[in-house]
């Protein structure tokens, strides 16, 4: 109330001053004409009143205009914004004319609505990620808890005790692999600068990564065929790319049935290098194929215990970072071919 009175007094002073100045000018102007002094003296207060009246009228009209064309929209935007600030990312600010209108308030509303949509997406990703991580952590932990309880029994034979202890070690290995992958993915998603780009021999790296799976493929009796162009040099982050090859080889070996064949090819083509990993595994249906690069997605549940659904998400992130491309061709029951193309690396030949 005090504020309003203060505002009114301020306005009244302003109107009076304006009216006074205008009246004086008007009187001066009239004075220059042929009016006698009495007429001027009578006209002055009337003019003063008229100017005051006109000023108040214009002020009221301007206030109404401002309320209708500005404050109404600001209030609408403020209400929507407050909902978003309170965490309701599904809230949208209604448009005055339309989403694509050139009205300034609609342009601001559109920006805020797009931001809310983006935030909703990020929030879903975050909650999904947290619930997936909790689930993946809980499973091996509860298995370990059960095994630990069983190990406490006095009636266990030495064989059973050994078996339970082995299972606990296996679950610990899984947990550790999961945590390592989560940390790697987190680092790759937050890191913006990759300074470790050096020239190195890609062919050698692929051979080394492949050899690391020798035990696994020998145990399954798989045949490994290769067509590796010698000494292809690329300028990239070797550690990052080794994540790609390790995950692709690991999947090819994991999904190929005993006695099957895995084929790896590396070829240099003009300014790009192409790596192909082909297996004779279970294949990937189009529905599953559209999700395989998502975090924690596991299409083939029969192999779920051997992974955590983060491998291809990591692969995709690395490929995006190095500015390459990855594609997959697959036929159910026949096998899959993953093709990685690295475009931006400085490619050369060691020969
Ligand atoms: P994980 O192998 O740990 O389950 P990945 O992210 O590496 O997770 O793979 C995600 C899913 O993609 C797998 O669960 C599987 O359904 C599918 N997939 C990946 N590679 C192959 C492959 N070579 N053959 C068949 N399916 C595959």
Short mmCIF file of C-alpha atoms in Angstrom, two decimals, residues 1-257:
data_model
loop_
_atom_site.label_atom_id
_atom_site.label_comp_id
_atom_site.label_asym_id
_atom_site.label_seq_id
_atom_site.Cartn_x
_atom_site.Cartn_y
_atom_site.Cartn_z
CA UNK A 1 0.00 0.00 0.00
CA UNK A 2 2.81 2.36 0.98
CA UNK A 3 4.52 1.53 -2.30
CA UNK A 4 1.40 2.36 -4.34
CA UNK A 5 0.93 5.71 -2.52
CA UNK A 6 4.60 6.49 -3.13
CA UNK A 7 4.22 5.60 -6.79
CA UNK A 8 1.08 7.75 -7.14
CA UNK A 9 2.78 10.74 -5.47
CA UNK A 10 5.78 10.36 -7.77
CA UNK A 11 3.52 10.18 -10.82
CA UNK A 12 1.48 13.18 -9.66
CA UNK A 13 4.63 15.24 -9.28
CA UNK A 14 5.75 14.13 -12.71
CA UNK A 15 2.37 14.95 -14.32
CA UNK A 16 2.26 18.32 -12.59
CA UNK A 17 5.73 19.17 -13.79
CA UNK A 18 5.00 18.07 -17.35
CA UNK A 19 1.69 19.93 -17.32
CA UNK A 20 3.40 23.00 -15.89
CA UNK A 21 6.10 22.98 -18.56
CA UNK A 22 3.59 22.36 -21.37
CA UNK A 23 1.25 25.09 -20.02
CA UNK A 24 4.08 27.60 -19.76
CA UNK A 25 5.09 26.90 -23.31
CA UNK A 26 1.53 27.09 -24.45
CA UNK A 27 1.00 30.41 -22.63
CA UNK A 28 4.23 31.72 -24.12
CA UNK A 29 3.10 30.58 -27.52
CA UNK A 30 -0.28 32.32 -27.03
CA UNK A 31 1.44 35.40 -25.76
CA UNK A 32 3.11 35.75 -29.05
CA UNK A 33 -0.33 35.93 -30.67
CA UNK A 34 -2.82 38.70 -30.33
CA UNK A 35 -4.55 37.70 -27.07
CA UNK A 36 -4.86 40.28 -24.35
CA UNK A 37 -3.33 39.50 -20.92
CA UNK A 38 -6.75 38.76 -19.26
CA UNK A 39 -7.59 36.11 -21.80
CA UNK A 40 -4.17 34.52 -21.33
CA UNK A 41 -4.62 34.55 -17.52
CA UNK A 42 -7.98 32.75 -17.85
CA UNK A 43 -6.73 30.24 -20.39
CA UNK A 44 -3.67 29.19 -18.33
CA UNK A 45 -5.42 27.20 -15.51
CA UNK A 46 -7.81 25.56 -17.99
CA UNK A 47 -4.88 24.47 -20.15
CA UNK A 48 -3.05 23.23 -17.07
CA UNK A 49 -6.06 21.10 -16.03
CA UNK A 50 -6.51 19.80 -19.55
CA UNK A 51 -2.89 18.75 -19.81
CA UNK A 52 -3.10 17.00 -16.40
CA UNK A 53 -6.27 15.20 -17.52
CA UNK A 54 -4.72 14.15 -20.83
CA UNK A 55 -1.56 12.91 -19.11
CA UNK A 56 -3.59 10.77 -16.67
CA UNK A 57 -5.73 9.44 -19.50
CA UNK A 58 -2.66 8.47 -21.54
CA UNK A 59 -1.04 6.91 -18.51
CA UNK A 60 -4.11 4.76 -17.80
CA UNK A 61 -4.37 3.76 -21.45
CA UNK A 62 -0.66 2.88 -21.51
CA UNK A 63 -1.01 0.84 -18.30
CA UNK A 64 -3.90 -1.14 -19.83
CA UNK A 65 -1.88 -1.67 -23.03
CA UNK A 66 1.14 -2.84 -21.03
CA UNK A 67 -0.94 -5.22 -18.91
CA UNK A 68 -2.59 -6.70 -22.00
CA UNK A 69 0.38 -6.93 -24.33
CA UNK A 70 3.34 -7.44 -21.97
CA UNK A 71 2.54 -8.42 -18.38
CA UNK A 72 -0.05 -11.03 -19.35
CA UNK A 73 2.57 -12.91 -21.41
CA UNK A 74 5.34 -12.46 -18.86
CA UNK A 75 3.02 -13.95 -16.21
CA UNK A 76 2.29 -16.93 -18.49
CA UNK A 77 6.03 -17.48 -19.10
CA UNK A 78 6.83 -17.05 -15.38
CA UNK A 79 4.21 -19.66 -14.38
CA UNK A 80 5.58 -22.21 -16.89
CA UNK A 81 9.16 -21.46 -15.90
CA UNK A 82 8.36 -21.91 -12.21
CA UNK A 83 6.97 -25.42 -12.91
CA UNK A 84 10.18 -26.32 -14.79
CA UNK A 85 12.32 -24.88 -11.97
CA UNK A 86 10.34 -27.09 -9.56
CA UNK A 87 11.41 -30.14 -11.57
CA UNK A 88 8.32 -30.70 -13.73
CA UNK A 89 10.10 -31.07 -17.08
CA UNK A 90 6.87 -32.07 -18.80
CA UNK A 91 5.48 -28.53 -18.27
CA UNK A 92 5.23 -26.42 -21.42
CA UNK A 93 4.50 -22.71 -21.82
CA UNK A 94 1.41 -22.21 -24.01
CA UNK A 95 1.96 -20.11 -27.15
CA UNK A 96 0.21 -16.79 -27.74
CA UNK A 97 0.07 -16.99 -31.56
CA UNK A 98 1.75 -20.30 -32.34
CA UNK A 99 4.96 -22.28 -32.00
CA UNK A 100 6.52 -20.81 -35.14
CA UNK A 101 5.21 -17.27 -34.88
CA UNK A 102 7.56 -14.29 -34.80
CA UNK A 103 5.96 -12.93 -31.64
CA UNK A 104 8.83 -12.21 -29.22
CA UNK A 105 7.08 -13.90 -26.30
CA UNK A 106 6.41 -17.00 -28.40
CA UNK A 107 10.10 -17.08 -29.41
CA UNK A 108 11.12 -16.99 -25.72
CA UNK A 109 8.44 -19.60 -24.82
CA UNK A 110 9.68 -21.86 -27.62
CA UNK A 111 13.27 -21.64 -26.33
CA UNK A 112 12.16 -22.50 -22.79
CA UNK A 113 9.94 -25.36 -24.02
CA UNK A 114 12.83 -26.83 -26.01
CA UNK A 115 15.09 -26.54 -22.99
CA UNK A 116 12.46 -28.33 -20.83
CA UNK A 117 12.22 -31.11 -23.43
CA UNK A 118 16.00 -31.50 -23.45
CA UNK A 119 16.08 -31.57 -19.65
CA UNK A 120 13.31 -34.22 -19.61
CA UNK A 121 15.43 -36.38 -21.95
CA UNK A 122 18.55 -35.96 -19.83
CA UNK A 123 16.57 -36.70 -16.67
CA UNK A 124 15.15 -39.92 -18.18
CA UNK A 125 18.65 -40.98 -19.26
CA UNK A 126 19.99 -40.24 -15.79
CA UNK A 127 17.27 -42.12 -13.90
CA UNK A 128 17.46 -45.05 -16.35
CA UNK A 129 21.23 -45.13 -15.95
CA UNK A 130 21.03 -45.06 -12.15
CA UNK A 131 18.40 -47.82 -12.03
CA UNK A 132 20.36 -49.94 -14.55
CA UNK A 133 23.59 -49.52 -12.58
CA UNK A 134 21.84 -50.36 -9.30
CA UNK A 135 20.29 -53.45 -10.87
CA UNK A 136 23.58 -54.60 -12.39
CA UNK A 137 25.39 -54.05 -9.09
CA UNK A 138 22.73 -55.71 -6.96
CA UNK A 139 22.61 -58.98 -8.92
CA UNK A 140 26.22 -60.12 -8.39
CA UNK A 141 26.18 -58.72 -4.85
CA UNK A 142 23.16 -60.80 -3.85
CA UNK A 143 24.70 -63.89 -5.49
CA UNK A 144 27.88 -63.27 -3.49
CA UNK A 145 25.86 -62.77 -0.31
CA UNK A 146 24.12 -66.13 -0.81
CA UNK A 147 27.36 -67.92 -1.58
CA UNK A 148 28.99 -66.36 1.48
CA UNK A 149 26.12 -67.56 3.68
CA UNK A 150 26.38 -71.06 2.21
CA UNK A 151 30.15 -71.08 2.74
CA UNK A 152 29.55 -70.66 6.46
CA UNK A 153 27.89 -74.07 6.70
CA UNK A 154 30.02 -76.68 8.48
CA UNK A 155 28.59 -79.55 6.48
CA UNK A 156 30.13 -78.46 3.16
CA UNK A 157 32.45 -80.81 1.36
CA UNK A 158 35.82 -79.47 0.23
CA UNK A 159 34.64 -79.59 -3.40
CA UNK A 160 31.52 -77.53 -2.67
CA UNK A 161 33.55 -75.02 -0.71
CA UNK A 162 35.94 -74.65 -3.66
CA UNK A 163 33.07 -74.31 -6.10
CA UNK A 164 31.40 -71.54 -4.04
CA UNK A 165 34.69 -69.71 -3.62
CA UNK A 166 35.26 -69.87 -7.40
CA UNK A 167 31.76 -68.48 -8.00
CA UNK A 168 32.46 -65.60 -5.64
CA UNK A 169 35.69 -64.84 -7.51
CA UNK A 170 33.77 -64.93 -10.80
CA UNK A 171 31.11 -62.54 -9.47
CA UNK A 172 33.82 -60.20 -8.19
CA UNK A 173 35.43 -60.24 -11.63
CA UNK A 174 32.08 -59.35 -13.20
CA UNK A 175 31.50 -56.53 -10.74
CA UNK A 176 34.95 -55.15 -11.33
CA UNK A 177 34.44 -55.33 -15.16
CA UNK A 178 31.12 -53.53 -14.79
CA UNK A 179 32.56 -50.76 -12.65
CA UNK A 180 35.53 -50.36 -15.01
CA UNK A 181 33.16 -50.01 -17.98
CA UNK A 182 30.94 -47.52 -16.16
CA UNK A 183 33.95 -45.41 -15.25
CA UNK A 184 35.34 -45.59 -18.79
CA UNK A 185 32.00 -44.57 -20.28
CA UNK A 186 31.61 -41.77 -17.78
CA UNK A 187 35.09 -40.49 -18.58
CA UNK A 188 34.44 -40.66 -22.32
CA UNK A 189 31.13 -38.86 -21.98
CA UNK A 190 32.50 -36.03 -19.90
CA UNK A 191 35.90 -35.61 -21.48
CA UNK A 192 35.98 -33.06 -24.27
CA UNK A 193 39.65 -32.97 -25.23
CA UNK A 194 41.48 -36.05 -26.43
CA UNK A 195 45.11 -35.12 -26.60
CA UNK A 196 46.55 -38.59 -26.95
CA UNK A 197 46.47 -38.69 -30.75
CA UNK A 198 49.71 -40.18 -32.00
CA UNK A 199 50.73 -42.03 -35.11
CA UNK A 200 50.75 -45.77 -34.53
CA UNK A 201 50.50 -49.07 -36.37
CA UNK A 202 46.84 -50.08 -36.49
CA UNK A 203 47.50 -53.49 -38.04
CA UNK A 204 49.81 -54.40 -35.15
CA UNK A 205 47.26 -53.20 -32.62
CA UNK A 206 44.52 -55.34 -34.19
CA UNK A 207 46.81 -58.41 -34.15
CA UNK A 208 47.63 -57.85 -30.48
CA UNK A 209 43.98 -57.37 -29.48
CA UNK A 210 43.00 -60.49 -31.42
CA UNK A 211 45.74 -62.55 -29.77
CA UNK A 212 44.46 -61.54 -26.34
CA UNK A 213 41.38 -63.68 -27.10
CA UNK A 214 43.42 -66.75 -28.11
CA UNK A 215 42.47 -68.71 -25.00
CA UNK A 216 38.78 -67.96 -25.46
CA UNK A 217 38.65 -68.96 -29.13
CA UNK A 218 40.77 -72.07 -28.57
CA UNK A 219 38.46 -73.20 -25.75
CA UNK A 220 35.49 -72.93 -28.13
CA UNK A 221 37.39 -74.45 -31.05
CA UNK A 222 36.76 -71.39 -33.23
CA UNK A 223 38.60 -70.77 -36.44
CA UNK A 224 40.03 -67.26 -36.86
CA UNK A 225 40.50 -66.01 -40.42
CA UNK A 226 42.23 -62.72 -41.12
CA UNK A 227 42.90 -60.42 -44.05
CA UNK A 228 45.08 -57.70 -42.57
CA UNK A 229 46.74 -55.11 -44.78
CA UNK A 230 50.26 -54.72 -43.42
CA UNK A 231 51.48 -51.73 -41.43
CA UNK A 232 48.60 -49.33 -41.69
CA UNK A 233 49.56 -46.20 -39.76
CA UNK A 234 46.89 -43.97 -38.32
CA UNK A 235 47.00 -40.90 -36.09
CA UNK A 236 44.49 -41.55 -33.34
CA UNK A 237 44.23 -42.31 -29.65
CA UNK A 238 45.44 -45.94 -29.58
CA UNK A 239 44.04 -46.67 -26.12
CA UNK A 240 40.57 -45.51 -27.14
CA UNK A 241 40.56 -47.56 -30.33
CA UNK A 242 41.74 -50.67 -28.50
CA UNK A 243 38.42 -50.50 -26.59
CA UNK A 244 36.62 -50.82 -29.93
CA UNK A 245 38.58 -53.84 -31.17
CA UNK A 246 38.45 -55.60 -27.79
CA UNK A 247 34.68 -55.26 -27.54
CA UNK A 248 34.01 -56.31 -31.13
CA UNK A 249 36.33 -59.35 -30.88
CA UNK A 250 34.92 -60.30 -27.50
CA UNK A 251 31.34 -60.23 -28.87
CA UNK A 252 32.30 -62.15 -32.03
CA UNK A 253 33.94 -64.91 -29.94
CA UNK A 254 31.13 -64.90 -27.37
CA UNK A 255 28.25 -65.11 -29.84
CA UNK A 256 29.78 -67.64 -32.24
CA UNK A 257 28.95 -71.26 -31.45
#
